[in-house]
Structure formats: structure tokens, C-alpha cells
Amino acid sequence: MELQIKEKNGFQYVDEGTGEVLLLLHGLFGALSNWQDVVQQFSLRYRVVIPLLPIYDMPLLKAGVPGLVGFVEDFLAEIALTEPCTVLGNSLGGHIALVYTLQNPTRVQRLVLTGSSGLFEDGMGGSFPKRGNYGYVQERVAYTFYDPAVATQELVDEVFSVTNSNAKCLRIISIARSAQRHNLAKELHKIRVPTLLVWGLNDTITPPVVAHEFNRLMQSAELRFLDHCGHAPMMERPREFNQLLTKFLERTAASVPTS
């Protein structure tokens, strides 16, 4: 299944299926395709919406977590999506989902976080991207996954083309530093919605200890680990991720008010 990308007033996004809304947010080096397996399965029963976050071309002064949360709010207003939804976020997308929930508590029914930043993250394995070094980029992309084979040449080429641009690199660095500054440890207790934490046991960017800390600080969270899995479970273990998501959505359906 190839994702159909829509465009409206400068926003690029996926909008598949009908029903209760799942809003999916990708990470710093992510793309709409990161959620392909989720879209394929869940668009049969849900409306799945994924905005392409303007990580590489947003105004430099806005290149940070608050600016990206504002972008999500503007995007939802543009497509007139006013009903409360379930928000899923991977890595930086999880961080955006958390801040969005804190700022818009009545607009979020449930949260699903996987490899989320917001407490701690080792963004590029301890350093920022080196411009023009393909081998370095290849190593860092592989570092995202337990199985380096998931870091296909297509994926590496995509990240390399990004890190080869000074303007894009400046935005990546600005956003990564913003994520490190915006620590949410003292805010998480305010989030009351049912929350599913899905973590790779072999995540080296937001290690399992981070997942345990999210679980400790969030009142309505449940934590599930996937073995032989790194920082992007929905890509590396799509079948298991989708099974956990299905059970969570079904189990918490009764606690979600119908509009």
C-alpha cells in the first residue's frame, strides 16, 4: 500500500479511512512512511491522519518543540479536525504529542508513545550530524534499529540528503537542542488520559530506563516492551506494535467519551 499524500494550503499529510481519529506524529529524521504499517491496518476501522512536520524548512526562530506543537494546532485547524483524537508519537513526535496534550487536554482521548523524547534522548548517538559524511550517517541510521538491515540504503540516502544541507542541519540542531531543553518531568502528572508506552528493549536513543520513568511519572500509563527492537517499534516490529495498539484501543474504548 502506497500512502496517498494530500496537500492543502502548504500542509502535506495523509488522511485515510473513517471513524475515530488516530493522529500520528513522526520523529526528527522521520517521514510519513514510518507509519505505513499502522495506516494499512488501522485505516480499515479508524481515520488515520499524519501531518508531514516541517522539520527541515520551518523558520529557524520557530525550529523547536513549541513551534512544532503550534504547527500541529494550525494543521488541525486547517483540516477542520475539532473532535478529540488518539495521538501517537514516535521519538520527537512523542514529545510533540505530550506538549500538545498538556496544552489541549480536551482534544486528546488517548496517548501512544514509542521511543519518545521529553525526558532524555541521545539524539544522534551523542553528536550532531556530520555534513557530507555518508559512512557516519549510515552508522547513525543503523543505530536507530536493533537490526541494522532495517536501515535500508533508501533510508540512509534520505537522511544523507538532509544532513548534506547546511540550512536543514541548522534546523535539526535547533530542534534537537529544544527537545533537550524542554524536559517534561514536572508536567507529566497532569496528563490523565489512558496512555500506552511501547518501547524497544534495545532502544539506544531513549533506553528502557526512560520508558520506566515515563511510566512512573504518568498517572494512567501502561508499559510494554518489544525485544530485538530499537527506537522505532512501528517500523521494526510492525506486527507486534499493531497488536499492542489494537488491544489498547479496544480495552480503553469504554473510557473514551463518544461525541
PDB file of C-alpha atoms in Angstrom:
ATOM      1  CA  MET A   1       0.000   0.000   0.000  1.00  0.00           C
ATOM      2  CA  GLU A   2       1.461   3.334  -1.050  1.00  0.00           C
ATOM      3  CA  LEU A   3       0.449   6.285   1.093  1.00  0.00           C
ATOM      4  CA  GLN A   4      -1.626   8.917  -0.698  1.00  0.00           C
ATOM      5  CA  ILE A   5      -0.254  12.333   0.249  1.00  0.00           C
ATOM      6  CA  LYS A   6      -2.684  15.237   0.223  1.00  0.00           C
ATOM      7  CA  GLU A   7      -1.865  18.933   0.098  1.00  0.00           C
ATOM      8  CA  LYS A   8      -3.845  21.874   1.428  1.00  0.00           C
ATOM      9  CA  ASN A   9      -2.594  25.436   1.870  1.00  0.00           C
ATOM     10  CA  GLY A  10       1.005  24.339   2.277  1.00  0.00           C
ATOM     11  CA  PHE A  11       0.282  21.347   4.516  1.00  0.00           C
ATOM     12  CA  GLN A  12       1.209  17.859   3.301  1.00  0.00           C
ATOM     13  CA  TYR A  13      -0.483  14.969   5.041  1.00  0.00           C
ATOM     14  CA  VAL A  14      -2.039  11.529   4.913  1.00  0.00           C
ATOM     15  CA  ASP A  15      -5.756  11.192   5.702  1.00  0.00           C
ATOM     16  CA  GLU A  16      -7.050   7.642   5.284  1.00  0.00           C
ATOM     17  CA  GLY A  17     -10.171   5.846   6.478  1.00  0.00           C
ATOM     18  CA  THR A  18     -13.169   6.973   8.506  1.00  0.00           C
ATOM     19  CA  GLY A  19     -14.198   6.789  12.140  1.00  0.00           C
ATOM     20  CA  GLU A  20     -12.460   7.681  15.364  1.00  0.00           C
ATOM     21  CA  VAL A  21      -9.293   9.690  14.624  1.00  0.00           C
ATOM     22  CA  LEU A  22      -5.729   8.486  15.142  1.00  0.00           C
ATOM     23  CA  LEU A  23      -3.265  11.385  14.782  1.00  0.00           C
ATOM     24  CA  LEU A  24       0.269  10.125  14.063  1.00  0.00           C
ATOM     25  CA  LEU A  25       3.402  12.234  14.604  1.00  0.00           C
ATOM     26  CA  HIS A  26       6.809  11.207  13.220  1.00  0.00           C
ATOM     27  CA  GLY A  27      10.270  11.912  14.632  1.00  0.00           C
ATOM     28  CA  LEU A  28      13.204  14.187  13.800  1.00  0.00           C
ATOM     29  CA  PHE A  29      14.532  12.137  10.871  1.00  0.00           C
ATOM     30  CA  GLY A  30      11.120  10.600  10.280  1.00  0.00           C
ATOM     31  CA  ALA A  31       8.686  10.660   7.396  1.00  0.00           C
ATOM     32  CA  LEU A  32       5.072   9.785   6.692  1.00  0.00           C
ATOM     33  CA  SER A  33       6.200   6.337   5.542  1.00  0.00           C
ATOM     34  CA  ASN A  34       7.390   5.468   9.081  1.00  0.00           C
ATOM     35  CA  TRP A  35       3.731   4.784   9.922  1.00  0.00           C
ATOM     36  CA  GLN A  36       2.914   2.800   6.778  1.00  0.00           C
ATOM     37  CA  ASP A  37       2.016  -0.465   8.566  1.00  0.00           C
ATOM     38  CA  VAL A  38      -0.163   1.388  11.070  1.00  0.00           C
ATOM     39  CA  VAL A  39      -2.042   3.157   8.271  1.00  0.00           C
ATOM     40  CA  GLN A  40      -2.503  -0.074   6.345  1.00  0.00           C
ATOM     41  CA  GLN A  41      -4.095  -1.900   9.279  1.00  0.00           C
ATOM     42  CA  PHE A  42      -5.943   0.816  11.164  1.00  0.00           C
ATOM     43  CA  SER A  43      -7.417   2.843   8.284  1.00  0.00           C
ATOM     44  CA  LEU A  44      -9.902  -0.032   7.879  1.00  0.00           C
ATOM     45  CA  ARG A  45     -11.573   0.954  11.167  1.00  0.00           C
ATOM     46  CA  TYR A  46     -10.253   4.408  12.024  1.00  0.00           C
ATOM     47  CA  ARG A  47      -9.500   7.723  10.365  1.00  0.00           C
ATOM     48  CA  VAL A  48      -5.690   7.900  10.327  1.00  0.00           C
ATOM     49  CA  VAL A  49      -4.170  11.376   9.924  1.00  0.00           C
ATOM     50  CA  ILE A  50      -0.426  12.100   9.630  1.00  0.00           C
ATOM     51  CA  PRO A  51       0.913  15.622   9.028  1.00  0.00           C
ATOM     52  CA  LEU A  52       4.354  15.978   7.468  1.00  0.00           C
ATOM     53  CA  LEU A  53       6.170  18.037  10.097  1.00  0.00           C
ATOM     54  CA  PRO A  54       8.143  20.972   8.614  1.00  0.00           C
ATOM     55  CA  ILE A  55      11.348  19.964  10.405  1.00  0.00           C
ATOM     56  CA  TYR A  56      13.710  20.928   7.589  1.00  0.00           C
ATOM     57  CA  ASP A  57      12.119  24.114   6.299  1.00  0.00           C
ATOM     58  CA  MET A  58      10.296  25.853   9.154  1.00  0.00           C
ATOM     59  CA  PRO A  59      11.518  29.365  10.092  1.00  0.00           C
ATOM     60  CA  LEU A  60      14.747  28.937  12.075  1.00  0.00           C
ATOM     61  CA  LEU A  61      13.465  31.016  15.003  1.00  0.00           C
ATOM     62  CA  LYS A  62      10.493  28.639  15.333  1.00  0.00           C
ATOM     63  CA  ALA A  63      12.539  25.446  14.885  1.00  0.00           C
ATOM     64  CA  GLY A  64      11.828  23.795  18.210  1.00  0.00           C
ATOM     65  CA  VAL A  65       9.242  21.828  20.150  1.00  0.00           C
ATOM     66  CA  PRO A  66       6.868  24.802  20.785  1.00  0.00           C
ATOM     67  CA  GLY A  67       6.977  25.757  17.083  1.00  0.00           C
ATOM     68  CA  LEU A  68       6.143  22.204  16.017  1.00  0.00           C
ATOM     69  CA  VAL A  69       3.258  21.977  18.511  1.00  0.00           C
ATOM     70  CA  GLY A  70       1.941  25.238  17.045  1.00  0.00           C
ATOM     71  CA  PHE A  71       2.255  23.733  13.563  1.00  0.00           C
ATOM     72  CA  VAL A  72       0.148  20.701  14.611  1.00  0.00           C
ATOM     73  CA  GLU A  73      -2.504  23.022  16.065  1.00  0.00           C
ATOM     74  CA  ASP A  74      -2.566  25.058  12.828  1.00  0.00           C
ATOM     75  CA  PHE A  75      -2.748  21.890  10.726  1.00  0.00           C
ATOM     76  CA  LEU A  76      -5.720  20.509  12.661  1.00  0.00           C
ATOM     77  CA  ALA A  77      -7.483  23.864  12.320  1.00  0.00           C
ATOM     78  CA  GLU A  78      -6.784  23.871   8.571  1.00  0.00           C
ATOM     79  CA  ILE A  79      -8.379  20.443   8.037  1.00  0.00           C
ATOM     80  CA  ALA A  80     -11.179  21.358  10.500  1.00  0.00           C
ATOM     81  CA  LEU A  81     -10.441  18.423  12.784  1.00  0.00           C
ATOM     82  CA  THR A  82     -12.001  19.539  16.052  1.00  0.00           C
ATOM     83  CA  GLU A  83     -13.031  16.234  17.622  1.00  0.00           C
ATOM     84  CA  PRO A  84     -10.847  14.699  20.336  1.00  0.00           C
ATOM     85  CA  CYS A  85      -8.461  12.089  18.951  1.00  0.00           C
ATOM     86  CA  THR A  86      -5.918   9.468  19.936  1.00  0.00           C
ATOM     87  CA  VAL A  87      -2.408  10.874  19.430  1.00  0.00           C
ATOM     88  CA  LEU A  88       0.535   8.596  18.603  1.00  0.00           C
ATOM     89  CA  GLY A  89       4.104   9.888  18.582  1.00  0.00           C
ATOM     90  CA  ASN A  90       7.499   8.344  17.888  1.00  0.00           C
ATOM     91  CA  SER A  91      10.690   9.955  19.227  1.00  0.00           C
ATOM     92  CA  LEU A  92      10.363  13.747  18.750  1.00  0.00           C
ATOM     93  CA  GLY A  93       6.755  13.101  17.649  1.00  0.00           C
ATOM     94  CA  GLY A  94       6.050  11.716  21.121  1.00  0.00           C
ATOM     95  CA  HIS A  95       7.448  14.875  22.684  1.00  0.00           C
ATOM     96  CA  ILE A  96       5.190  16.998  20.461  1.00  0.00           C
ATOM     97  CA  ALA A  97       2.226  14.761  21.371  1.00  0.00           C
ATOM     98  CA  LEU A  98       2.908  15.264  25.094  1.00  0.00           C
ATOM     99  CA  VAL A  99       3.150  19.064  24.860  1.00  0.00           C
ATOM    100  CA  TYR A 100       0.091  19.174  22.582  1.00  0.00           C
ATOM    101  CA  THR A 101      -1.843  17.138  25.200  1.00  0.00           C
ATOM    102  CA  LEU A 102      -0.736  19.408  28.041  1.00  0.00           C
ATOM    103  CA  GLN A 103      -1.859  22.473  26.055  1.00  0.00           C
ATOM    104  CA  ASN A 104      -5.072  20.924  24.656  1.00  0.00           C
ATOM    105  CA  PRO A 105      -6.270  18.419  27.275  1.00  0.00           C
ATOM    106  CA  THR A 106      -9.843  18.264  25.962  1.00  0.00           C
ATOM    107  CA  ARG A 107      -8.666  17.473  22.411  1.00  0.00           C
ATOM    108  CA  VAL A 108      -6.871  14.223  23.305  1.00  0.00           C
ATOM    109  CA  GLN A 109      -8.625  10.952  24.184  1.00  0.00           C
ATOM    110  CA  ARG A 110      -5.592   8.697  24.482  1.00  0.00           C
ATOM    111  CA  LEU A 111      -1.833   8.820  24.014  1.00  0.00           C
ATOM    112  CA  VAL A 112       0.521   6.251  22.496  1.00  0.00           C
ATOM    113  CA  LEU A 113       4.231   6.989  22.895  1.00  0.00           C
ATOM    114  CA  THR A 114       7.061   4.983  21.402  1.00  0.00           C
ATOM    115  CA  GLY A 115      10.715   5.931  21.902  1.00  0.00           C
ATOM    116  CA  SER A 116       9.518   9.378  22.969  1.00  0.00           C
ATOM    117  CA  SER A 117      11.811  12.259  23.847  1.00  0.00           C
ATOM    118  CA  GLY A 118      10.752  14.609  26.630  1.00  0.00           C
ATOM    119  CA  LEU A 119      12.800  13.148  29.458  1.00  0.00           C
ATOM    120  CA  PHE A 120      16.076  12.054  27.884  1.00  0.00           C
ATOM    121  CA  GLU A 121      17.353  11.181  24.443  1.00  0.00           C
ATOM    122  CA  ASP A 122      20.708  10.510  22.815  1.00  0.00           C
ATOM    123  CA  GLY A 123      19.703  12.115  19.524  1.00  0.00           C
ATOM    124  CA  MET A 124      22.458  11.135  17.106  1.00  0.00           C
ATOM    125  CA  GLY A 125      24.336   8.784  19.370  1.00  0.00           C
ATOM    126  CA  GLY A 126      25.914  11.628  21.302  1.00  0.00           C
ATOM    127  CA  SER A 127      26.694  14.023  18.438  1.00  0.00           C
ATOM    128  CA  PHE A 128      25.044  16.077  15.739  1.00  0.00           C
ATOM    129  CA  PRO A 129      25.112  15.102  12.063  1.00  0.00           C
ATOM    130  CA  LYS A 130      28.402  15.485  10.218  1.00  0.00           C
ATOM    131  CA  ARG A 131      27.828  17.127   6.887  1.00  0.00           C
ATOM    132  CA  GLY A 132      28.885  15.161   3.833  1.00  0.00           C
ATOM    133  CA  ASN A 133      29.994  12.002   5.661  1.00  0.00           C
ATOM    134  CA  TYR A 134      27.935   9.131   4.207  1.00  0.00           C
ATOM    135  CA  GLY A 135      29.537   6.432   6.361  1.00  0.00           C
ATOM    136  CA  TYR A 136      28.742   8.377   9.518  1.00  0.00           C
ATOM    137  CA  VAL A 137      25.110   8.855   8.502  1.00  0.00           C
ATOM    138  CA  GLN A 138      24.826   5.155   7.632  1.00  0.00           C
ATOM    139  CA  GLU A 139      26.137   4.235  11.091  1.00  0.00           C
ATOM    140  CA  ARG A 140      23.790   6.656  12.877  1.00  0.00           C
ATOM    141  CA  VAL A 141      20.706   5.476  10.979  1.00  0.00           C
ATOM    142  CA  ALA A 142      21.587   1.852  11.771  1.00  0.00           C
ATOM    143  CA  TYR A 143      21.948   2.911  15.435  1.00  0.00           C
ATOM    144  CA  THR A 144      18.205   3.666  15.433  1.00  0.00           C
ATOM    145  CA  PHE A 145      17.346  -0.015  14.950  1.00  0.00           C
ATOM    146  CA  TYR A 146      18.208  -3.295  16.641  1.00  0.00           C
ATOM    147  CA  ASP A 147      18.565  -4.934  13.230  1.00  0.00           C
ATOM    148  CA  PRO A 148      20.843  -2.777  11.033  1.00  0.00           C
ATOM    149  CA  ALA A 149      19.188  -4.315   7.948  1.00  0.00           C
ATOM    150  CA  VAL A 150      16.136  -2.129   8.668  1.00  0.00           C
ATOM    151  CA  ALA A 151      18.365   0.854   7.813  1.00  0.00           C
ATOM    152  CA  THR A 152      17.922   0.364   4.073  1.00  0.00           C
ATOM    153  CA  GLN A 153      20.030   2.265   1.567  1.00  0.00           C
ATOM    154  CA  GLU A 154      16.905   4.240   0.620  1.00  0.00           C
ATOM    155  CA  LEU A 155      16.505   5.360   4.247  1.00  0.00           C
ATOM    156  CA  VAL A 156      20.208   6.201   4.600  1.00  0.00           C
ATOM    157  CA  ASP A 157      20.153   8.142   1.304  1.00  0.00           C
ATOM    158  CA  GLU A 158      17.147  10.123   2.531  1.00  0.00           C
ATOM    159  CA  VAL A 159      18.861  11.133   5.799  1.00  0.00           C
ATOM    160  CA  PHE A 160      22.152  11.834   3.999  1.00  0.00           C
ATOM    161  CA  SER A 161      20.448  14.249   1.600  1.00  0.00           C
ATOM    162  CA  VAL A 162      19.029  16.094   4.622  1.00  0.00           C
ATOM    163  CA  THR A 163      22.300  16.289   6.553  1.00  0.00           C
ATOM    164  CA  ASN A 164      24.105  17.454   3.397  1.00  0.00           C
ATOM    165  CA  SER A 165      22.219  20.754   3.527  1.00  0.00           C
ATOM    166  CA  ASN A 166      23.508  23.447   5.895  1.00  0.00           C
ATOM    167  CA  ALA A 167      20.048  25.034   6.219  1.00  0.00           C
ATOM    168  CA  LYS A 168      18.434  21.707   7.128  1.00  0.00           C
ATOM    169  CA  CYS A 169      21.247  20.814   9.553  1.00  0.00           C
ATOM    170  CA  LEU A 170      20.755  24.126  11.382  1.00  0.00           C
ATOM    171  CA  ARG A 171      17.086  23.301  11.898  1.00  0.00           C
ATOM    172  CA  ILE A 172      17.820  19.747  13.037  1.00  0.00           C
ATOM    173  CA  ILE A 173      20.307  21.043  15.619  1.00  0.00           C
ATOM    174  CA  SER A 174      17.906  23.756  16.778  1.00  0.00           C
ATOM    175  CA  ILE A 175      15.047  21.264  17.196  1.00  0.00           C
ATOM    176  CA  ALA A 176      17.249  18.642  18.894  1.00  0.00           C
ATOM    177  CA  ARG A 177      18.519  21.207  21.405  1.00  0.00           C
ATOM    178  CA  SER A 178      14.973  22.447  22.005  1.00  0.00           C
ATOM    179  CA  ALA A 179      13.876  18.871  22.759  1.00  0.00           C
ATOM    180  CA  GLN A 180      16.696  18.512  25.291  1.00  0.00           C
ATOM    181  CA  ARG A 181      15.757  21.842  26.938  1.00  0.00           C
ATOM    182  CA  HIS A 182      12.035  21.081  27.153  1.00  0.00           C
ATOM    183  CA  ASN A 183      12.161  18.421  29.848  1.00  0.00           C
ATOM    184  CA  LEU A 184       8.643  17.403  30.882  1.00  0.00           C
ATOM    185  CA  ALA A 185       9.387  15.529  34.134  1.00  0.00           C
ATOM    186  CA  LYS A 186       7.470  18.052  36.269  1.00  0.00           C
ATOM    187  CA  GLU A 187       4.499  18.251  33.872  1.00  0.00           C
ATOM    188  CA  LEU A 188       3.659  14.635  33.101  1.00  0.00           C
ATOM    189  CA  HIS A 189       1.500  14.083  36.209  1.00  0.00           C
ATOM    190  CA  LYS A 190      -1.061  16.500  34.672  1.00  0.00           C
ATOM    191  CA  ILE A 191      -1.796  14.080  31.816  1.00  0.00           C
ATOM    192  CA  ARG A 192      -4.748  11.875  32.830  1.00  0.00           C
ATOM    193  CA  VAL A 193      -5.742  10.201  29.552  1.00  0.00           C
ATOM    194  CA  PRO A 194      -5.080   6.459  29.030  1.00  0.00           C
ATOM    195  CA  THR A 195      -1.503   6.162  27.755  1.00  0.00           C
ATOM    196  CA  LEU A 196       0.267   3.248  26.105  1.00  0.00           C
ATOM    197  CA  LEU A 197       4.080   3.209  26.160  1.00  0.00           C
ATOM    198  CA  VAL A 198       5.597   0.848  23.568  1.00  0.00           C
ATOM    199  CA  TRP A 199       9.378   0.611  23.827  1.00  0.00           C
ATOM    200  CA  GLY A 200      12.114  -1.371  22.160  1.00  0.00           C
ATOM    201  CA  LEU A 201      14.184  -3.241  24.737  1.00  0.00           C
ATOM    202  CA  ASN A 202      17.220  -2.462  22.588  1.00  0.00           C
ATOM    203  CA  ASP A 203      16.498   1.250  22.139  1.00  0.00           C
ATOM    204  CA  THR A 204      19.837   3.070  22.498  1.00  0.00           C
ATOM    205  CA  ILE A 205      18.439   6.574  21.874  1.00  0.00           C
ATOM    206  CA  THR A 206      15.745   6.586  24.570  1.00  0.00           C
ATOM    207  CA  PRO A 207      16.802   3.485  26.562  1.00  0.00           C
ATOM    208  CA  PRO A 208      14.353   1.297  28.564  1.00  0.00           C
ATOM    209  CA  VAL A 209      15.098   3.269  31.745  1.00  0.00           C
ATOM    210  CA  VAL A 210      13.431   6.255  30.029  1.00  0.00           C
ATOM    211  CA  ALA A 211      10.288   4.184  29.400  1.00  0.00           C
ATOM    212  CA  HIS A 212      10.182   3.175  33.078  1.00  0.00           C
ATOM    213  CA  GLU A 213      10.487   6.841  34.064  1.00  0.00           C
ATOM    214  CA  PHE A 214       7.594   7.847  31.766  1.00  0.00           C
ATOM    215  CA  ASN A 215       5.568   5.010  33.288  1.00  0.00           C
ATOM    216  CA  ARG A 216       6.374   6.182  36.820  1.00  0.00           C
ATOM    217  CA  LEU A 217       5.528   9.833  36.135  1.00  0.00           C
ATOM    218  CA  MET A 218       2.304   9.345  34.143  1.00  0.00           C
ATOM    219  CA  GLN A 219      -0.843   8.508  36.083  1.00  0.00           C
ATOM    220  CA  SER A 220      -2.679   6.389  33.519  1.00  0.00           C
ATOM    221  CA  ALA A 221       0.192   4.770  31.657  1.00  0.00           C
ATOM    222  CA  GLU A 222       0.904   1.142  30.838  1.00  0.00           C
ATOM    223  CA  LEU A 223       4.281  -0.005  29.540  1.00  0.00           C
ATOM    224  CA  ARG A 224       5.000  -2.760  27.012  1.00  0.00           C
ATOM    225  CA  PHE A 225       8.450  -3.756  25.772  1.00  0.00           C
ATOM    226  CA  LEU A 226       9.342  -5.413  22.474  1.00  0.00           C
ATOM    227  CA  ASP A 227      12.534  -7.483  22.385  1.00  0.00           C
ATOM    228  CA  HIS A 228      15.031  -7.293  19.500  1.00  0.00           C
ATOM    229  CA  CYS A 229      13.709  -3.823  18.795  1.00  0.00           C
ATOM    230  CA  GLY A 230      15.270  -0.362  18.742  1.00  0.00           C
ATOM    231  CA  HIS A 231      13.934   3.195  18.636  1.00  0.00           C
ATOM    232  CA  ALA A 232      11.098   2.792  16.089  1.00  0.00           C
ATOM    233  CA  PRO A 233       8.942  -0.242  17.055  1.00  0.00           C
ATOM    234  CA  MET A 234       6.216   0.575  14.499  1.00  0.00           C
ATOM    235  CA  MET A 235       8.852   0.134  11.755  1.00  0.00           C
ATOM    236  CA  GLU A 236      10.978  -2.666  13.186  1.00  0.00           C
ATOM    237  CA  ARG A 237       8.258  -4.762  14.853  1.00  0.00           C
ATOM    238  CA  PRO A 238       5.113  -3.612  12.995  1.00  0.00           C
ATOM    239  CA  ARG A 239       3.024  -6.738  13.626  1.00  0.00           C
ATOM    240  CA  GLU A 240       3.670  -6.745  17.381  1.00  0.00           C
ATOM    241  CA  PHE A 241       3.259  -2.968  17.607  1.00  0.00           C
ATOM    242  CA  ASN A 242      -0.101  -3.157  15.838  1.00  0.00           C
ATOM    243  CA  GLN A 243      -1.258  -5.979  18.112  1.00  0.00           C
ATOM    244  CA  LEU A 244      -0.452  -3.928  21.220  1.00  0.00           C
ATOM    245  CA  LEU A 245      -2.154  -0.869  19.722  1.00  0.00           C
ATOM    246  CA  THR A 246      -5.284  -2.854  18.781  1.00  0.00           C
ATOM    247  CA  LYS A 247      -5.654  -4.285  22.299  1.00  0.00           C
ATOM    248  CA  PHE A 248      -5.091  -0.882  23.886  1.00  0.00           C
ATOM    249  CA  LEU A 249      -7.659   0.869  21.669  1.00  0.00           C
ATOM    250  CA  GLU A 250     -10.235  -1.847  22.311  1.00  0.00           C
ATOM    251  CA  ARG A 251      -9.578  -2.028  26.052  1.00  0.00           C
ATOM    252  CA  THR A 252      -9.819   1.724  26.560  1.00  0.00           C
ATOM    253  CA  ALA A 253     -12.778   2.301  24.211  1.00  0.00           C
ATOM    254  CA  ALA A 254     -15.209   2.309  27.125  1.00  0.00           C
ATOM    255  CA  SER A 255     -13.311   5.136  28.831  1.00  0.00           C
ATOM    256  CA  VAL A 256     -13.377   7.335  25.730  1.00  0.00           C
ATOM    257  CA  PRO A 257     -16.461   9.600  25.538  1.00  0.00           C
ATOM    258  CA  THR A 258     -18.323   9.388  22.250  1.00  0.00           C
ATOM    259  CA  SER A 259     -19.061  12.706  20.571  1.00  0.00           C
TER     260      SER A 259
END
